[in-house]
Amino acid sequence: MTDFCTIAIDQGTTSSRVMAFSDAGEVIAQSGQEFPQYFPQPGWVEHNADEIFDSVCASLSSVLESLGHHTPCAVGLTNQRETVVLWERESGAPVAPAIVWQDRRTADYCNALKGEGAEADIIARTGLLLDPYFTATKLRWLLQSDPALRHRAEAGELLAGTIDSYIAYRLTGEHITDHSNASRTLLYNVETATWDDTLCALFSIPQNMLPRIVDSAGALGTVKADAPGAGLPLTGIAGDQQAATIGQACLEPGMAKATYGTGCFLLANTGKALIRSKNRLLSTVLCSLDGVRSFALEGSIFVSGSLIQWMRDGLGLLSDASESEALAKSVTDSGGVVIVPALTGLGAPYWNADARGAIFGLTRGAERAHLVRAALEAQSFQTHDLVQAMAGDGQTIHSLRVDGGMVANTWLCQDLADILAMPIERPSIVETTALGAAILAKYGVGRSDDLAAAATSMTRLETRFDPTRGLQTERESRLARWRDAVSRVDGPALGAL
Ligand code: ADP
């Protein structure tokens, strides 16, 4: 009997990884490669899409050589979202740097549009917010930066897309993007599931340069003869956070996952219902299967693991991030210290770009361990605020699945359970993003009857953290201290300083 495996390409912000999963979800082979980051001006972040593609091909070749007796049956693709690439239709060569999701160069333009009162209509059409984070204003910037590019775009010589679109084009020759990626561009009408004429006109984007929007699973293309994996079908595509939600098998409405890496992304499956947030959360497409879309509510925390990094590299309080666990356990509480990690502003549900971080409650007795414990506690508090905002929007969450580099910290997982007062579930494979792409691809190639069956066969829960009994009063007082601290950072008093 042949042992089949599914290949997942996980194209991230700092590295590209390729993983091969067995039908039971075991990792058979993996390979990854970092690629250069370019910071040409403060606030600008660029990638070279050619270098990205090369890193994908190198990792893919390496994995294909290490499969042993397994036969690859399909490729799934997941990617850093919102980053825009502009390339030549004829050659596939990029004609400008890729502008990365972190890039803030269009902030003034976004503020000017807000000043004109354009945001409400943009929110209504896209489910997003008017922010430089999303793709449209970056693509507009590229086309405005050089009249020759605009001319060539209008003549049909140039194509544009997010990273999934570029990799798919170079691998298969198809100019496509899936609904989950399209829903992050600020050009996609979340009601009609098509590119929005009004928004394309507003951002001066010729629609003929945009990809065809396709399902997240199915026969999406075939790898070309000159690429690694020639002849393999591409059968799954999703943006990284949506893929991680699928990789955590959060396939029913009300199921949610949070990924704790540099920042934190919390997505709750809202099923077939597109929920409009009253709390500035994002309404986004989770995936599209057989022409039917599922949706998610998304909230992000800007600073999560990077707070621990800052304590390690900026303050020298830790020699290694993992040391934070033993330190947090070494004290019975944070000694009254509360950290608001607004180092780069406050994300959802506050959305205060001007807020800055603060440490409250310092006494002569405050030690390194108290500060580190407070930094971990801040993750629980911020997650609590997101979960509460989702509940305010009508999406109650009963348990949370977690992944990302930070959840190696078992103390943090237990604190999350205690502060959220709900079970926290941690899977055995923490590479949930790649796993999600493999699950989509397995379903898309027809090796599972439905997505749930594919997810069930490939995912496994490792540990469940239940809330500790009898902590209600302590929880309330900790949350009260947090709310007080956030209000001081978010409120007008400090902002005026
Ligand atoms: P990303 O994918 O965003 O680069 P990762 O998922 O690799 O991030 O997670 C890395 C982050 O997790 C780092 O910011 C690091 O400080 C933090 N981290 C790693 N291990 C631990 C730990 N045991 N306890 C707390 N934080 C950790």
mmCIF file of N, CA, C and O in Angstrom, residues 81-122:
data_model
loop_
_atom_site.group_PDB
_atom_site.id
_atom_site.type_symbol
_atom_site.label_atom_id
_atom_site.label_comp_id
_atom_site.label_asym_id
_atom_site.label_seq_id
_atom_site.Cartn_x
_atom_site.Cartn_y
_atom_site.Cartn_z
ATOM 1 N N ARG A 81 0.081 37.446 5.433
ATOM 2 C CA ARG A 81 -1.049 38.086 4.746
ATOM 3 C C ARG A 81 -0.753 39.557 4.436
ATOM 4 O O ARG A 81 0.185 40.136 4.972
ATOM 5 N N GLU A 82 -1.562 40.130 3.568
ATOM 6 C CA GLU A 82 -1.609 41.578 3.259
ATOM 7 C C GLU A 82 -0.414 42.117 2.471
ATOM 8 O O GLU A 82 -0.534 43.130 1.795
ATOM 9 N N THR A 83 0.745 41.485 2.574
ATOM 10 C CA THR A 83 1.934 41.938 1.833
ATOM 11 C C THR A 83 1.646 41.911 0.334
ATOM 12 O O THR A 83 1.076 40.945 -0.167
ATOM 13 N N VAL A 84 2.063 42.972 -0.378
ATOM 14 C CA VAL A 84 1.706 43.063 -1.799
ATOM 15 C C VAL A 84 2.927 42.877 -2.696
ATOM 16 O O VAL A 84 4.017 43.359 -2.389
ATOM 17 N N VAL A 85 2.714 42.165 -3.814
ATOM 18 C CA VAL A 85 3.757 41.965 -4.830
ATOM 19 C C VAL A 85 3.225 42.468 -6.170
ATOM 20 O O VAL A 85 2.045 42.294 -6.488
ATOM 21 N N LEU A 86 4.117 43.077 -6.943
ATOM 22 C CA LEU A 86 3.782 43.581 -8.276
ATOM 23 C C LEU A 86 4.775 42.933 -9.228
ATOM 24 O O LEU A 86 5.988 43.037 -9.028
ATOM 25 N N TRP A 87 4.284 42.236 -10.256
ATOM 26 C CA TRP A 87 5.213 41.496 -11.125
ATOM 27 C C TRP A 87 4.770 41.529 -12.583
ATOM 28 O O TRP A 87 3.652 41.895 -12.900
ATOM 29 N N GLU A 88 5.724 41.102 -13.443
ATOM 30 C CA GLU A 88 5.482 41.058 -14.883
ATOM 31 C C GLU A 88 4.693 39.815 -15.247
ATOM 32 O O GLU A 88 5.110 38.706 -14.903
ATOM 33 N N ARG A 89 3.615 40.010 -15.983
ATOM 34 C CA ARG A 89 2.819 38.863 -16.428
ATOM 35 C C ARG A 89 3.683 37.879 -17.233
ATOM 36 O O ARG A 89 3.632 36.667 -17.028
ATOM 37 N N GLU A 90 4.494 38.447 -18.120
ATOM 38 C CA GLU A 90 5.270 37.639 -19.065
ATOM 39 C C GLU A 90 6.324 36.762 -18.356
ATOM 40 O O GLU A 90 6.381 35.556 -18.566
ATOM 41 N N SER A 91 7.129 37.405 -17.500
ATOM 42 C CA SER A 91 8.286 36.698 -16.929
ATOM 43 C C SER A 91 8.069 36.202 -15.498
ATOM 44 O O SER A 91 8.815 35.360 -15.018
ATOM 45 N N GLY A 92 7.077 36.749 -14.808
ATOM 46 C CA GLY A 92 6.902 36.422 -13.388
ATOM 47 C C GLY A 92 7.861 37.188 -12.494
ATOM 48 O O GLY A 92 7.855 37.021 -11.272
ATOM 49 N N ALA A 93 8.691 38.060 -13.084
ATOM 50 C CA ALA A 93 9.693 38.784 -12.287
ATOM 51 C C ALA A 93 9.045 39.971 -11.567
ATOM 52 O O ALA A 93 8.279 40.722 -12.180
ATOM 53 N N PRO A 94 9.362 40.155 -10.279
ATOM 54 C CA PRO A 94 8.829 41.328 -9.577
ATOM 55 C C PRO A 94 9.387 42.609 -10.205
ATOM 56 O O PRO A 94 10.545 42.633 -10.639
ATOM 57 N N VAL A 95 8.573 43.667 -10.238
ATOM 58 C CA VAL A 95 9.045 44.930 -10.817
ATOM 59 C C VAL A 95 9.230 46.002 -9.741
ATOM 60 O O VAL A 95 9.564 47.141 -10.050
ATOM 61 N N ALA A 96 8.985 45.623 -8.487
ATOM 62 C CA ALA A 96 9.143 46.568 -7.368
ATOM 63 C C ALA A 96 9.318 45.736 -6.105
ATOM 64 O O ALA A 96 8.974 44.543 -6.100
ATOM 65 N N PRO A 97 9.849 46.344 -5.045
ATOM 66 C CA PRO A 97 9.919 45.595 -3.784
ATOM 67 C C PRO A 97 8.508 45.230 -3.311
ATOM 68 O O PRO A 97 7.557 45.983 -3.554
ATOM 69 N N ALA A 98 8.392 44.072 -2.660
ATOM 70 C CA ALA A 98 7.117 43.728 -2.024
ATOM 71 C C ALA A 98 6.986 44.591 -0.771
ATOM 72 O O ALA A 98 7.945 44.709 0.004
ATOM 73 N N ILE A 99 5.840 45.235 -0.588
ATOM 74 C CA ILE A 99 5.639 46.033 0.629
ATOM 75 C C ILE A 99 4.945 45.150 1.658
ATOM 76 O O ILE A 99 3.872 44.596 1.408
ATOM 77 N N VAL A 100 5.602 45.012 2.810
ATOM 78 C CA VAL A 100 5.212 44.025 3.815
ATOM 79 C C VAL A 100 4.081 44.576 4.707
ATOM 80 O O VAL A 100 3.968 45.786 4.900
ATOM 81 N N TRP A 101 3.288 43.676 5.265
ATOM 82 C CA TRP A 101 2.140 44.072 6.093
ATOM 83 C C TRP A 101 2.528 45.037 7.200
ATOM 84 O O TRP A 101 1.749 45.910 7.571
ATOM 85 N N GLN A 102 3.768 44.921 7.710
ATOM 86 C CA GLN A 102 4.181 45.790 8.833
ATOM 87 C C GLN A 102 4.464 47.231 8.395
ATOM 88 O O GLN A 102 4.629 48.105 9.236
ATOM 89 N N ASP A 103 4.553 47.470 7.105
ATOM 90 C CA ASP A 103 5.002 48.760 6.570
ATOM 91 C C ASP A 103 3.936 49.849 6.823
ATOM 92 O O ASP A 103 2.758 49.654 6.547
ATOM 93 N N ARG A 104 4.386 50.994 7.334
ATOM 94 C CA ARG A 104 3.439 52.077 7.709
ATOM 95 C C ARG A 104 3.516 53.275 6.767
ATOM 96 O O ARG A 104 3.043 54.363 7.093
ATOM 97 N N ARG A 105 4.108 53.123 5.578
ATOM 98 C CA ARG A 105 4.345 54.297 4.722
ATOM 99 C C ARG A 105 3.067 54.969 4.251
ATOM 100 O O ARG A 105 3.113 56.120 3.818
ATOM 101 N N THR A 106 1.952 54.263 4.291
ATOM 102 C CA THR A 106 0.715 54.880 3.795
ATOM 103 C C THR A 106 -0.139 55.454 4.935
ATOM 104 O O THR A 106 -1.314 55.726 4.738
ATOM 105 N N ALA A 107 0.480 55.626 6.114
ATOM 106 C CA ALA A 107 -0.293 56.109 7.273
ATOM 107 C C ALA A 107 -0.899 57.495 7.014
ATOM 108 O O ALA A 107 -2.072 57.736 7.328
ATOM 109 N N ASP A 108 -0.123 58.401 6.412
ATOM 110 C CA ASP A 108 -0.649 59.753 6.175
ATOM 111 C C ASP A 108 -1.826 59.710 5.204
ATOM 112 O O ASP A 108 -2.827 60.397 5.383
ATOM 113 N N TYR A 109 -1.676 58.886 4.163
ATOM 114 C CA TYR A 109 -2.761 58.758 3.185
ATOM 115 C C TYR A 109 -4.031 58.217 3.867
ATOM 116 O O TYR A 109 -5.136 58.719 3.649
ATOM 117 N N CYS A 110 -3.853 57.197 4.718
ATOM 118 C CA CYS A 110 -5.009 56.630 5.424
ATOM 119 C C CYS A 110 -5.658 57.691 6.316
ATOM 120 O O CYS A 110 -6.892 57.810 6.368
ATOM 121 N N ASN A 111 -4.824 58.466 7.014
ATOM 122 C CA ASN A 111 -5.379 59.519 7.877
ATOM 123 C C ASN A 111 -6.126 60.560 7.063
ATOM 124 O O ASN A 111 -7.184 61.054 7.476
ATOM 125 N N ALA A 112 -5.579 60.895 5.885
ATOM 126 C CA ALA A 112 -6.253 61.882 5.031
ATOM 127 C C ALA A 112 -7.617 61.350 4.588
ATOM 128 O O ALA A 112 -8.629 62.074 4.621
ATOM 129 N N LEU A 113 -7.664 60.077 4.212
ATOM 130 C CA LEU A 113 -8.945 59.483 3.794
ATOM 131 C C LEU A 113 -9.945 59.478 4.954
ATOM 132 O O LEU A 113 -11.137 59.733 4.777
ATOM 133 N N LYS A 114 -9.407 59.176 6.154
ATOM 134 C CA LYS A 114 -10.285 59.189 7.336
ATOM 135 C C LYS A 114 -10.849 60.578 7.527
ATOM 136 O O LYS A 114 -12.036 60.760 7.832
ATOM 137 N N GLY A 115 -9.970 61.584 7.342
ATOM 138 C CA GLY A 115 -10.394 62.980 7.483
ATOM 139 C C GLY A 115 -11.509 63.346 6.519
ATOM 140 O O GLY A 115 -12.359 64.192 6.811
ATOM 141 N N GLU A 116 -11.516 62.684 5.379
ATOM 142 C CA GLU A 116 -12.581 62.929 4.392
ATOM 143 C C GLU A 116 -13.836 62.124 4.708
ATOM 144 O O GLU A 116 -14.802 62.131 3.953
ATOM 145 N N GLY A 117 -13.779 61.344 5.790
ATOM 146 C CA GLY A 117 -14.961 60.572 6.207
ATOM 147 C C GLY A 117 -15.159 59.290 5.416
ATOM 148 O O GLY A 117 -16.278 58.766 5.323
ATOM 149 N N ALA A 118 -14.058 58.757 4.849
ATOM 150 C CA ALA A 118 -14.206 57.582 3.976
ATOM 151 C C ALA A 118 -14.269 56.259 4.733
ATOM 152 O O ALA A 118 -14.639 55.234 4.161
ATOM 153 N N GLU A 119 -13.917 56.258 6.044
ATOM 154 C CA GLU A 119 -13.704 54.964 6.691
ATOM 155 C C GLU A 119 -14.977 54.129 6.852
ATOM 156 O O GLU A 119 -14.954 52.913 6.656
ATOM 157 N N ALA A 120 -16.089 54.797 7.185
ATOM 158 C CA ALA A 120 -17.313 54.023 7.471
ATOM 159 C C ALA A 120 -17.715 53.183 6.259
ATOM 160 O O ALA A 120 -18.065 51.995 6.387
ATOM 161 N N ASP A 121 -17.637 53.770 5.071
ATOM 162 C CA ASP A 121 -18.021 53.030 3.867
ATOM 163 C C ASP A 121 -17.032 51.884 3.600
ATOM 164 O O ASP A 121 -17.434 50.788 3.194
ATOM 165 N N ILE A 122 -15.743 52.145 3.874
ATOM 166 C CA ILE A 122 -14.727 51.099 3.655
ATOM 167 C C ILE A 122 -14.965 49.931 4.612
ATOM 168 O O ILE A 122 -14.907 48.762 4.217
#
